[in-house]
Short mmCIF file of C-alpha atoms and ligand atoms in Angstrom, two decimals:
data_model
loop_
_atom_site.label_atom_id
_atom_site.label_comp_id
_atom_site.label_asym_id
_atom_site.label_seq_id
_atom_site.Cartn_x
_atom_site.Cartn_y
_atom_site.Cartn_z
CA UNK A 1137 91.84 112.96 100.15
CA UNK A 1138 93.41 116.34 100.29
CA UNK A 1139 94.97 117.38 103.60
CA UNK A 1140 96.16 120.78 104.75
CA UNK A 1141 97.20 122.66 107.85
CA UNK A 1142 95.36 125.84 108.63
CA UNK A 1143 96.72 128.39 111.07
CA UNK A 1144 94.23 131.21 111.65
CA UNK A 1145 91.57 132.46 114.07
CA UNK A 1146 88.65 130.06 114.11
CA UNK A 1147 86.33 132.98 113.31
CA UNK A 1148 88.07 133.42 109.94
CA UNK A 1149 87.66 129.83 108.80
CA UNK A 1150 84.83 128.12 106.97
CA UNK A 1151 83.84 124.69 105.62
CA UNK A 1152 81.15 122.02 105.57
CA UNK A 1153 81.98 120.53 108.96
CA UNK A 1154 83.92 121.52 112.04
CA UNK A 1155 85.21 118.64 114.19
CA UNK A 1156 85.43 119.44 117.89
CA UNK A 1157 86.38 117.56 121.04
CA UNK A 1158 84.28 117.06 124.17
CA UNK A 1159 85.62 115.47 127.35
CA UNK A 1160 83.61 113.22 129.59
CA UNK A 1161 80.85 114.82 131.68
CA UNK A 1162 80.35 117.21 128.76
CA UNK A 1163 83.44 119.31 129.44
CA UNK A 1164 84.25 121.28 126.31
CA UNK A 1165 87.78 121.47 124.96
CA UNK A 1166 89.17 124.97 124.29
CA UNK A 1167 88.07 125.38 120.66
CA UNK A 1168 84.71 123.78 121.43
CA UNK A 1169 84.12 126.32 124.20
CA UNK A 1170 84.91 129.18 121.80
CA UNK A 1171 82.43 127.86 119.24
CA UNK A 1172 79.80 127.23 121.94
CA UNK A 1173 80.15 130.85 122.98
CA UNK A 1174 79.84 132.04 119.37
CA UNK A 1175 76.63 130.03 119.09
CA UNK A 1176 75.11 131.21 122.35
CA UNK A 1177 75.53 127.91 124.19
CA UNK A 1178 74.03 125.70 121.47
CA UNK A 1179 76.67 122.96 121.86
CA UNK A 1180 76.15 122.68 125.62
CA UNK A 1181 72.37 122.62 125.17
CA UNK A 1182 72.36 119.89 122.53
CA UNK A 1183 74.83 117.67 124.40
CA UNK A 1184 72.57 117.88 127.42
CA UNK A 1185 69.40 117.39 125.39
CA UNK A 1186 70.66 114.16 123.84
CA UNK A 1187 72.50 113.04 126.96
CA UNK A 1188 75.83 112.70 125.10
CA UNK A 1189 78.46 112.39 127.80
CA UNK A 1190 81.71 112.68 125.89
CA UNK A 1191 82.99 109.15 126.42
CA UNK A 1192 85.80 108.16 124.03
CA UNK A 1193 84.04 107.04 120.86
CA UNK A 1194 80.83 109.06 121.40
CA UNK A 1195 79.92 111.24 118.43
CA UNK A 1196 77.18 113.77 117.85
CA UNK A 1197 76.56 115.44 114.53
CA UNK A 1198 74.83 118.81 114.59
CA UNK A 1199 73.70 118.75 111.02
CA UNK A 1200 72.62 122.30 110.47
CA UNK A 1201 74.01 125.33 112.23
CA UNK A 1202 72.19 128.46 111.14
CA UNK A 1203 74.25 131.56 110.34
CA UNK A 1204 77.61 129.94 111.02
CA UNK A 1205 80.67 129.51 108.76
CA UNK A 1206 80.40 125.78 109.35
CA UNK A 1207 77.19 124.11 108.20
CA UNK A 1208 77.81 121.14 110.50
CA UNK A 1209 79.50 120.48 113.82
CA UNK A 1210 80.80 117.05 114.66
CA UNK A 1211 81.27 116.67 118.40
CA UNK A 1212 83.63 113.87 119.33
CA UNK A 1213 83.90 112.32 122.79
CA UNK A 1214 87.46 112.07 124.12
CA UNK A 1215 86.72 110.45 127.50
CA UNK A 1216 88.21 111.82 130.72
CA UNK A 1217 90.78 114.55 130.18
CA UNK A 1218 93.19 112.99 132.73
CA UNK A 1219 93.08 109.52 131.16
CA UNK A 1220 93.24 110.46 127.48
CA UNK A 1221 95.90 108.11 126.14
CA UNK A 1222 96.88 106.79 122.71
CA UNK A 1223 94.26 104.02 122.75
CA UNK A 1224 91.39 106.36 123.73
CA UNK A 1225 92.47 108.91 121.15
CA UNK A 1226 92.60 106.30 118.40
CA UNK A 1227 89.14 105.10 119.42
CA UNK A 1228 87.80 108.65 119.23
CA UNK A 1229 89.45 109.17 115.83
CA UNK A 1230 87.95 105.98 114.43
CA UNK A 1231 84.45 107.05 115.51
CA UNK A 1232 84.99 110.61 114.25
CA UNK A 1233 86.23 109.38 110.86
CA UNK A 1234 83.25 107.14 110.35
CA UNK A 1235 80.81 109.90 111.33
CA UNK A 1236 82.59 112.39 109.07
CA UNK A 1237 82.42 109.99 106.14
CA UNK A 1238 78.69 109.48 106.68
CA UNK A 1239 77.96 113.18 107.37
CA UNK A 1240 77.78 114.21 103.72
CA UNK A 1241 80.36 116.97 104.23
CA UNK A 1242 82.83 117.61 101.42
CA UNK A 1243 85.31 119.63 103.44
CA UNK A 1244 86.09 119.51 107.12
CA UNK A 1245 88.26 121.31 109.63
CA UNK A 1246 89.38 119.47 112.74
CA UNK A 1247 90.46 120.85 116.09
CA UNK A 1248 90.56 117.49 117.86
CA UNK A 1249 94.36 117.46 118.11
CA UNK A 1250 94.34 120.39 120.55
CA UNK A 1251 93.62 117.73 123.21
CA UNK A 1252 96.60 116.54 125.28
CA UNK A 1253 97.27 112.85 124.69
CA UNK A 1254 99.47 111.18 127.28
CA UNK A 1255 103.00 110.60 125.97
CA UNK A 1256 102.23 111.68 122.40
CA UNK A 1257 103.05 114.84 120.46
CA UNK A 1258 101.25 116.85 117.81
CA UNK A 1259 102.93 115.05 114.88
CA UNK A 1260 101.64 111.77 116.28
CA UNK A 1261 98.09 113.11 116.65
CA UNK A 1262 97.99 114.42 113.08
CA UNK A 1263 99.45 111.22 111.70
CA UNK A 1264 96.92 109.10 113.58
CA UNK A 1265 94.10 111.31 112.28
CA UNK A 1266 95.16 110.69 108.69
CA UNK A 1267 95.46 106.96 109.31
CA UNK A 1268 92.02 106.78 110.96
CA UNK A 1269 90.30 108.69 108.19
CA UNK A 1270 91.98 106.78 105.36
CA UNK A 1271 91.02 103.57 107.12
CA UNK A 1272 87.37 104.65 107.35
CA UNK A 1273 87.30 105.71 103.70
CA UNK A 1274 89.06 102.70 102.21
CA UNK A 1275 87.01 100.39 100.02
CA UNK A 1276 88.17 97.76 97.57
CA UNK A 1277 86.45 98.64 94.31
CA UNK A 1278 88.84 97.33 91.64
CA UNK A 1279 86.63 94.37 90.78
CA UNK A 1280 83.13 95.75 91.37
CA UNK A 1281 81.29 96.82 88.27
CA UNK A 1282 78.06 98.34 89.67
CA UNK A 1283 78.52 102.08 89.54
CA UNK A 1284 76.55 102.56 92.76
CA UNK A 1285 79.21 100.71 94.72
CA UNK A 1286 81.95 102.64 93.03
CA UNK A 1287 80.71 106.06 94.05
CA UNK A 1288 83.62 107.81 95.72
CA UNK A 1289 83.05 109.23 99.20
CA UNK A 1290 81.93 112.88 99.24
CA UNK A 1291 84.54 113.96 101.73
CA UNK A 1292 87.45 115.38 99.74
CA UNK A 1293 89.37 117.68 102.05
CA UNK A 1294 90.38 117.68 105.70
CA UNK A 1295 92.12 120.62 107.27
CA UNK A 1296 93.88 120.59 110.63
CA UNK A 1297 93.36 123.73 112.61
CA UNK A 1298 96.28 125.21 114.53
CA UNK A 1299 96.16 128.21 116.85
CA UNK A 1300 99.95 128.57 116.93
CA UNK A 1301 102.37 129.10 114.01
CA UNK A 1302 105.10 127.44 116.08
CA UNK A 1303 103.20 124.16 115.73
CA UNK A 1304 103.10 124.13 111.94
CA UNK A 1305 106.40 122.26 111.40
CA UNK A 1306 105.46 119.41 113.75
CA UNK A 1307 102.00 119.14 112.21
CA UNK A 1308 103.52 118.98 108.75
CA UNK A 1309 105.84 116.16 109.78
CA UNK A 1310 102.85 114.21 111.07
CA UNK A 1311 100.90 114.89 107.93
CA UNK A 1312 103.71 113.80 105.64
CA UNK A 1313 104.25 110.58 107.58
CA UNK A 1314 100.54 109.86 107.80
CA UNK A 1315 100.05 110.30 104.08
CA UNK A 1316 103.06 108.16 103.17
CA UNK A 1317 102.07 105.39 105.58
CA UNK A 1318 98.44 105.32 104.44
CA UNK A 1319 99.53 105.21 100.79
CA UNK A 1320 101.80 102.28 101.66
CA UNK A 1321 98.91 100.58 103.47
CA UNK A 1322 96.62 101.19 100.51
CA UNK A 1323 99.11 99.63 98.09
CA UNK A 1324 99.37 96.63 100.41
CA UNK A 1325 95.59 96.27 100.81
CA UNK A 1326 94.93 96.56 97.09
CA UNK A 1327 97.29 93.68 96.36
CA UNK A 1328 96.08 91.63 99.31
CA UNK A 1329 92.37 91.91 98.54
CA UNK A 1330 92.85 90.68 94.98
CA UNK A 1331 91.97 87.02 94.52
CA UNK A 1332 94.54 84.33 93.83
CA UNK A 1333 93.66 84.06 90.15
CA UNK A 1334 94.71 87.69 89.63
CA UNK A 1335 97.31 88.28 92.31
CA UNK A 1336 99.82 85.59 91.34
CA UNK A 1337 103.55 85.56 92.14
CA UNK A 1338 104.17 87.27 88.76
CA UNK A 1339 101.57 89.93 89.59
CA UNK A 1340 103.37 90.72 92.85
CA UNK A 1341 106.62 90.93 90.93
CA UNK A 1342 105.04 93.39 88.48
CA UNK A 1343 103.86 95.57 91.36
CA UNK A 1344 107.38 95.61 92.78
CA UNK A 1345 108.80 96.54 89.36
CA UNK A 1346 106.27 99.33 89.10
CA UNK A 1347 107.46 100.63 92.46
CA UNK A 1348 111.03 100.48 91.21
CA UNK A 1349 110.11 102.54 88.15
CA UNK A 1350 108.39 105.16 90.32
CA UNK A 1351 111.33 105.63 92.69
CA UNK A 1352 114.91 106.16 91.56
CA UNK A 1353 116.24 104.99 94.89
CA UNK A 1354 114.56 101.56 94.64
CA UNK A 1355 116.22 98.90 92.50
CA UNK A 1356 114.14 95.82 91.79
CA UNK A 1357 115.40 92.45 90.66
CA UNK A 1358 113.08 89.53 89.99
CA UNK A 1359 114.67 86.11 90.37
CA UNK A 1360 112.90 83.37 88.42
CA UNK A 1361 112.86 79.64 89.08
CA UNK A 1362 116.08 79.06 87.12
CA UNK A 1363 117.79 81.65 89.34
CA UNK A 1364 116.41 79.98 92.46
CA UNK A 1365 117.65 76.65 91.16
CA UNK A 1366 121.11 78.10 90.73
CA UNK A 1367 121.00 79.45 94.28
CA UNK A 1368 120.00 75.92 95.39
CA UNK A 1369 116.85 77.13 97.13
CA UNK A 1370 115.50 73.60 97.39
CA UNK A 1371 113.07 74.35 100.22
CA UNK A 1372 111.46 77.31 98.45
CA UNK A 1373 111.28 75.51 95.08
CA UNK A 1374 109.73 72.40 96.62
CA UNK A 1375 106.64 74.43 97.50
CA UNK A 1376 106.15 75.89 94.03
CA UNK A 1377 106.59 72.49 92.33
CA UNK A 1378 102.89 71.79 92.87
CA UNK A 1379 101.81 74.99 91.16
CA UNK A 1380 101.54 76.01 87.52
CA UNK A 1381 102.38 79.60 88.40
CA UNK A 1382 106.13 80.11 88.43
CA UNK A 1383 107.65 81.15 91.76
CA UNK A 1384 109.71 84.31 92.07
CA UNK A 1385 111.98 85.89 94.61
CA UNK A 1386 111.34 89.62 94.52
CA UNK A 1387 114.41 91.59 95.55
CA UNK A 1388 113.98 95.31 96.24
CA UNK A 1389 116.86 97.50 97.33
CA UNK A 1390 116.14 100.98 98.66
CA UNK A 1391 119.27 103.05 98.99
CA UNK A 1392 118.71 106.15 101.11
CA UNK A 1393 122.17 106.21 102.71
CA UNK A 1394 125.73 105.57 101.56
CA UNK A 1395 126.32 102.20 99.95
CA UNK A 1396 128.50 101.25 102.93
CA UNK A 1397 125.68 101.56 105.48
CA UNK A 1398 124.40 98.11 106.50
CA UNK A 1399 120.82 97.64 105.38
CA UNK A 1400 117.77 96.53 107.29
CA UNK A 1401 116.36 93.51 105.49
CA UNK A 1402 112.59 93.00 105.48
CA UNK A 1403 111.32 89.61 104.35
CA UNK A 1404 107.63 89.02 103.59
CA UNK A 1405 105.90 85.69 103.01
CA UNK A 1406 104.28 85.86 99.58
CA UNK A 1407 101.96 82.86 99.24
CA UNK A 1408 99.44 84.15 96.73
CA UNK A 1409 97.27 81.16 97.58
CA UNK A 1410 97.76 78.49 100.22
CA UNK A 1411 95.49 75.48 99.77
CA UNK A 1412 97.80 73.46 102.02
CA UNK A 1413 99.21 71.30 99.24
CA UNK A 1414 98.77 67.53 99.64
CA UNK A 1415 98.05 68.20 103.35
CA UNK A 1416 94.97 69.95 101.98
CA UNK A 1417 93.17 72.51 104.12
CA UNK A 1418 89.45 72.11 104.97
CA UNK A 1419 87.09 73.97 102.61
CA UNK A 1420 85.61 76.42 105.13
CA UNK A 1421 87.10 79.91 104.71
CA UNK A 1422 89.79 78.61 102.40
CA UNK A 1423 89.20 81.69 100.23
CA UNK A 1424 90.97 83.68 102.94
CA UNK A 1425 94.20 81.96 102.04
CA UNK A 1426 94.51 84.48 99.21
CA UNK A 1427 95.73 86.68 102.09
CA UNK A 1428 98.74 84.45 102.66
CA UNK A 1429 100.79 87.00 100.71
CA UNK A 1430 100.07 89.85 103.15
CA UNK A 1431 103.59 89.75 104.56
CA UNK A 1432 105.05 90.18 101.09
CA UNK A 1433 102.58 92.92 100.17
CA UNK A 1434 103.37 94.82 103.35
CA UNK A 1435 107.09 94.68 102.60
CA UNK A 1436 106.42 96.18 99.17
CA UNK A 1437 104.16 98.81 100.81
CA UNK A 1438 106.80 99.64 103.42
CA UNK A 1439 109.50 100.13 100.80
CA UNK A 1440 107.22 102.64 99.15
CA UNK A 1441 106.87 104.47 102.50
CA UNK A 1442 110.67 104.55 102.94
CA UNK A 1443 111.10 105.98 99.45
CA UNK A 1444 108.31 108.56 99.79
CA UNK A 1445 109.74 109.79 103.07
CA UNK A 1446 113.27 109.66 101.66
CA UNK A 1447 114.52 107.95 104.81
CA UNK A 1448 118.33 108.19 105.11
CA UNK A 1449 118.84 104.45 105.58
CA UNK A 1450 119.26 101.40 103.37
CA UNK A 1451 116.46 98.86 103.26
CA UNK A 1452 116.25 95.60 101.36
CA UNK A 1453 112.89 93.93 100.76
CA UNK A 1454 112.76 90.21 99.93
CA UNK A 1455 109.49 88.58 98.91
CA UNK A 1456 109.56 84.88 98.12
CA UNK A 1457 106.33 84.38 96.19
CA UNK A 1458 104.58 81.13 95.30
CA UNK A 1459 101.34 79.19 95.45
CA UNK A 1460 100.85 76.08 97.58
CA UNK A 1461 98.54 73.64 95.78
CA UNK A 1462 97.93 69.88 95.64
CA UNK A 1463 99.19 68.36 92.40
CA UNK A 1464 100.87 65.24 91.10
CA UNK A 1465 104.14 67.07 91.27
CA UNK A 1466 103.59 68.64 94.69
CA UNK A 1467 105.52 68.02 97.92
CA UNK A 1468 104.33 64.90 99.76
CA UNK A 1469 104.39 64.35 103.52
CA UNK A 1470 107.70 62.70 104.31
CA UNK A 1471 109.58 64.29 101.41
CA UNK A 1472 113.04 65.53 102.28
CA UNK A 1473 114.42 68.63 100.59
CA UNK A 1474 117.71 70.50 100.88
CA UNK A 1475 117.56 74.18 101.68
CA UNK A 1476 119.98 76.80 100.37
CA UNK A 1477 121.78 76.64 103.73
CA UNK A 1478 122.50 72.95 103.10
CA UNK A 1479 120.20 71.82 105.90
CA UNK A 1480 117.95 68.87 104.99
CA UNK A 1481 114.29 69.35 105.89
CA UNK A 1482 111.70 66.62 106.34
CA UNK A 1483 108.33 67.95 105.18
CA UNK A 1484 105.93 66.25 107.55
CA UNK A 1485 103.10 68.60 106.63
CA UNK A 1486 102.99 70.33 103.26
CA UNK A 1487 100.75 73.03 104.77
CA UNK A 1488 103.71 74.30 106.81
CA UNK A 1489 105.01 75.84 103.58
CA UNK A 1490 105.68 79.42 104.64
CA UNK A 1491 108.76 78.49 106.64
CA UNK A 1492 110.10 76.58 103.61
CA UNK A 1493 110.10 79.80 101.58
CA UNK A 1494 111.29 81.97 104.41
CA UNK A 1495 114.25 79.79 105.38
CA UNK A 1496 115.79 80.19 101.93
CA UNK A 1497 115.07 83.92 101.93
CA UNK A 1498 116.80 84.18 105.34
CA UNK A 1499 119.85 82.42 103.95
CA UNK A 1500 119.80 84.78 100.97
CA UNK A 1501 119.67 87.79 103.35
CA UNK A 1502 123.12 86.92 104.70
CA UNK A 1503 124.84 88.36 101.64
CA UNK A 1504 123.76 91.86 102.67
CA UNK A 1505 125.55 91.67 106.03
CA UNK A 1506 122.37 93.19 107.43
CA UNK A 1507 122.07 95.46 110.48
CA UNK A 1508 118.90 93.49 111.25
CA UNK A 1509 116.51 91.11 109.51
CA UNK A 1510 112.76 91.21 110.17
CA UNK A 1511 110.44 88.72 108.56
CA UNK A 1512 106.67 89.23 108.50
CA UNK A 1513 104.44 86.30 107.70
CA UNK A 1514 100.92 84.92 108.01
CA UNK A 1515 102.66 81.88 109.36
CA UNK A 1516 100.45 80.02 111.85
CA UNK A 1517 96.78 79.65 112.68
CA UNK A 1518 98.07 78.92 116.19
CA UNK A 1519 99.01 82.59 116.53
CA UNK A 1520 95.33 83.53 116.28
CA UNK A 1521 94.52 80.94 118.95
CA UNK A 1522 97.24 82.28 121.24
CA UNK A 1523 96.81 86.03 120.82
CA UNK A 1524 93.53 86.65 119.03
CA UNK A 1525 93.42 89.30 116.33
CA UNK A 1526 94.74 92.40 118.11
CA UNK A 1527 98.51 92.06 118.32
CA UNK A 1528 100.87 90.32 115.93
CA UNK A 1529 103.17 87.72 117.49
CA UNK A 1530 106.83 88.62 117.94
CA UNK A 1531 109.82 86.34 118.43
CA UNK A 1532 113.51 86.90 117.81
CA UNK A 1533 117.12 86.27 118.71
CA UNK A 1534 118.02 89.79 119.84
CA UNK A 1535 116.63 91.55 122.92
CA UNK A 1536 117.26 95.08 121.66
CA UNK A 1537 115.66 94.45 118.29
CA UNK A 1538 112.58 92.91 119.92
CA UNK A 1539 112.24 95.78 122.40
CA UNK A 1540 112.66 98.37 119.64
CA UNK A 1541 109.98 96.65 117.58
CA UNK A 1542 107.58 96.46 120.54
CA UNK A 1543 108.02 100.21 121.08
CA UNK A 1544 107.41 100.87 117.37
CA UNK A 1545 104.25 98.80 117.68
CA UNK A 1546 102.95 100.81 120.63
CA UNK A 1547 103.74 104.11 118.96
CA UNK A 1548 102.13 103.19 115.65
CA UNK A 1549 99.16 101.39 117.20
CA UNK A 1550 100.18 98.32 115.18
CA UNK A 1551 100.97 96.30 118.25
CA UNK A 1552 103.09 93.26 119.02
CA UNK A 1553 103.13 90.69 121.78
CA UNK A 1554 106.26 88.70 122.35
CA UNK A 1555 106.32 84.93 122.74
CA UNK A 1556 109.28 82.96 124.14
CA UNK A 1557 111.80 81.41 121.80
CA UNK A 1558 113.45 79.12 124.33
CA UNK A 1559 115.79 76.29 123.36
CA UNK A 1560 113.45 73.79 125.01
CA UNK A 1561 111.02 74.21 122.12
CA UNK A 1562 113.65 73.32 119.52
CA UNK A 1563 113.41 69.66 120.45
CA UNK A 1564 109.94 69.46 118.93
CA UNK A 1565 111.52 69.85 115.48
CA UNK A 1566 113.58 66.64 115.69
CA UNK A 1567 113.43 64.45 112.61
CA UNK A 1568 114.47 60.80 112.43
CA UNK A 1569 115.43 61.16 108.78
CA UNK A 1570 116.68 64.70 108.13
CA UNK A 1571 118.32 67.60 110.00
CA UNK A 1572 115.03 69.18 110.95
CA UNK A 1573 111.28 68.60 110.55
CA UNK A 1574 109.06 71.35 109.18
CA UNK A 1575 106.48 70.97 111.97
CA UNK A 1576 106.75 70.66 115.73
CA UNK A 1577 103.53 68.94 116.68
CA UNK A 1578 100.35 70.43 118.10
CA UNK A 1579 101.87 72.35 121.05
CA UNK A 1580 103.07 75.93 120.70
CA UNK A 1581 102.76 76.01 116.91
CA UNK A 1582 103.64 79.69 116.58
CA UNK A 1583 106.79 79.23 118.62
CA UNK A 1584 107.99 76.07 116.89
CA UNK A 1585 107.49 77.78 113.51
CA UNK A 1586 109.78 80.57 114.73
CA UNK A 1587 112.20 77.96 116.10
CA UNK A 1588 112.41 76.50 112.62
CA UNK A 1589 113.24 79.92 111.15
CA UNK A 1590 115.77 80.68 113.90
CA UNK A 1591 117.98 77.92 112.59
CA UNK A 1592 118.48 79.92 109.41
CA UNK A 1593 118.97 83.25 111.20
CA UNK A 1594 122.02 82.56 113.33
CA UNK A 1595 124.35 85.01 111.59
CA UNK A 1596 122.43 88.24 112.20
CA UNK A 1597 120.00 90.02 114.49
CA UNK A 1598 116.63 88.70 113.55
CA UNK A 1599 112.99 89.10 114.50
CA UNK A 1600 109.93 87.28 113.24
CA UNK A 1601 106.46 88.82 113.21
CA UNK A 1602 103.51 86.42 112.84
CA UNK A 1603 100.69 88.45 111.32
CA UNK A 1604 98.18 85.60 110.87
CA UNK A 1605 95.65 87.36 113.15
CA UNK A 1606 96.24 90.96 112.09
CA UNK A 1607 96.83 91.15 108.33
CA UNK A 1608 93.17 90.83 107.43
CA UNK A 1609 89.73 90.91 108.99
CA UNK A 1610 87.44 87.95 108.71
CA UNK A 1611 83.61 87.88 108.75
CA UNK A 1612 81.30 90.56 107.36
CA UNK A 1613 84.12 93.12 107.43
CA UNK A 1614 86.41 90.79 105.51
CA UNK A 1615 89.34 92.67 104.04
CA UNK A 1616 93.03 93.40 104.31
CA UNK A 1617 94.07 95.78 107.11
CA UNK A 1618 97.36 97.04 105.69
CA UNK A 1619 99.16 95.81 108.79
CA UNK A 1620 102.06 95.58 109.55
CA UNK A 1621 102.95 98.57 107.33
CA UNK A 1622 102.50 101.07 110.23
CA UNK A 1623 104.75 98.96 112.48
CA UNK A 1624 107.51 98.51 109.90
CA UNK A 1625 107.32 102.16 108.81
CA UNK A 1626 107.60 103.32 112.42
CA UNK A 1627 110.58 101.04 112.93
CA UNK A 1628 112.32 102.45 109.84
CA UNK A 1629 111.49 106.05 110.81
CA UNK A 1630 113.00 105.41 114.26
CA UNK A 1631 116.12 103.85 112.73
CA UNK A 1632 116.52 106.87 110.46
CA UNK A 1633 116.64 109.29 113.44
N1 BES B 2245 99.07 80.33 105.98
C1 BES B 2245 98.90 79.34 106.98
C2 BES B 2245 98.66 79.95 108.36
C3 BES B 2245 97.30 80.57 108.60
C4 BES B 2245 96.18 79.78 108.70
C5 BES B 2245 97.19 81.93 108.74
C6 BES B 2245 94.95 80.37 108.94
C7 BES B 2245 95.97 82.52 109.00
C8 BES B 2245 94.84 81.72 109.09
C9 BES B 2245 100.15 78.47 107.07
O1 BES B 2245 100.78 78.22 105.89
C10 BES B 2245 99.70 77.17 107.61
O2 BES B 2245 98.97 76.50 106.96
N2 BES B 2245 100.15 76.83 108.82
C11 BES B 2245 99.75 75.63 109.45
C12 BES B 2245 100.96 75.06 110.16
C13 BES B 2245 100.76 73.67 110.64
C14 BES B 2245 100.61 72.71 109.49
C15 BES B 2245 101.94 73.28 111.51
C16 BES B 2245 98.63 75.94 110.42
O3 BES B 2245 98.64 77.02 111.04
O4 BES B 2245 97.71 75.15 110.52
MN1 MN B 2246 99.97 76.54 104.88
ZN1 ZN B 2247 100.59 79.62 104.43
#
């Protein structure tokens, strides 16, 4: 998609489709009223005829407008003017994007962002528009051979209409951020949607190296199993023992500030397939465990965003990547392994493997003396039970960091909900034979998983984001979402201010 900002009188502009806002009870927004007037009241008449009220998410396509510079008009409901907030605007954008995609138009001009959205500025509105449209247009076609399915969408250009030159700079900021974030999301989704036989730990490492070649400011180092051995990452390596694919720790360093500036470390769980190991998962929906690398993929995607935006901060991305399979050499329930930190871990369930990778990555993060460490992981099915599939779960050891992340989630629409990380929960991880057990029983599984990680995160500000319910969609719409790239990107953008 090609995006541009257009600052001119509406009368002077042309295209296949003009996108216009309508408030509830059929109240026309400013540009819509101008166009209605130009067309002798056609918009008002048709809205009434079809009883379209203008609720957020309503759309009406006027497919042929005679003697007008725009062949089509897409009317988009924005709900009540007084209650138009971020959520309603995003809902309207999603509906508009889908309708625009299906309209057959090749070029479009949008005036939707003239609407006031509570608490949000123009840059935000433009950025959200790009994200909504890219989301509507995204399809995973890499592995489909039928040409019919591979037909690209007709829509090729979207212009944002501005009445005021003073607004151009803000709109351009929004556009730049929106394009960088959606490219980062796309990179993440493309890796995530690939099956486990193609997207292996080495494949992820290759993608990271490719990113390093594309951006001077990103240095990539791939640690192999011998390196991990040397680092004494016994927890991480115990998971990959049961797999024929070699494990890797992907290390990406983005330097956008002076070398002295403390980096933000992002850690992403990179299980390219999680069958559970000897504690084998049930067969139903097991294919979805190819998505167990979504945390890792989103860290790679977010580093790309940081580099494309040239953020003046330092960011380190760590992706421990492995498979978790049953095998004669695999971890067994009851096995005790020694992590890089020296802590001995009793593996009571081999399916709680993510934390075994992450704990060694957390210990590795210490060497950077980080400003903050954020790990993102499809860590627990319990998170989906607790929160459903709308927010990701958040836990951490630092109030400010958690609050900052929650705000970044609200702003980006990639939302978080915090769960308690109280000491009382730590007791569930007691082991009779080692320092800690890798599971905490059936109660509060998301929290006890975070409790486990917290033991390896004592030396820095740390937050953990459980993306089990948000990284991909299940059912007929099955596919990666690209989350939490918007959240992490927003956090980095805020830190760069
Ligand atoms: N990758 C899974 C978590 C998961 C499961 C995410 C389903 C999304 C959907 C993780 O490795 C896992 O298996 N966790 C176990 C932990 C349990 C053994 C304590 C789980 O959630 O069942
Ligand atoms: Mn598992
Ligand atoms: Zn897993």
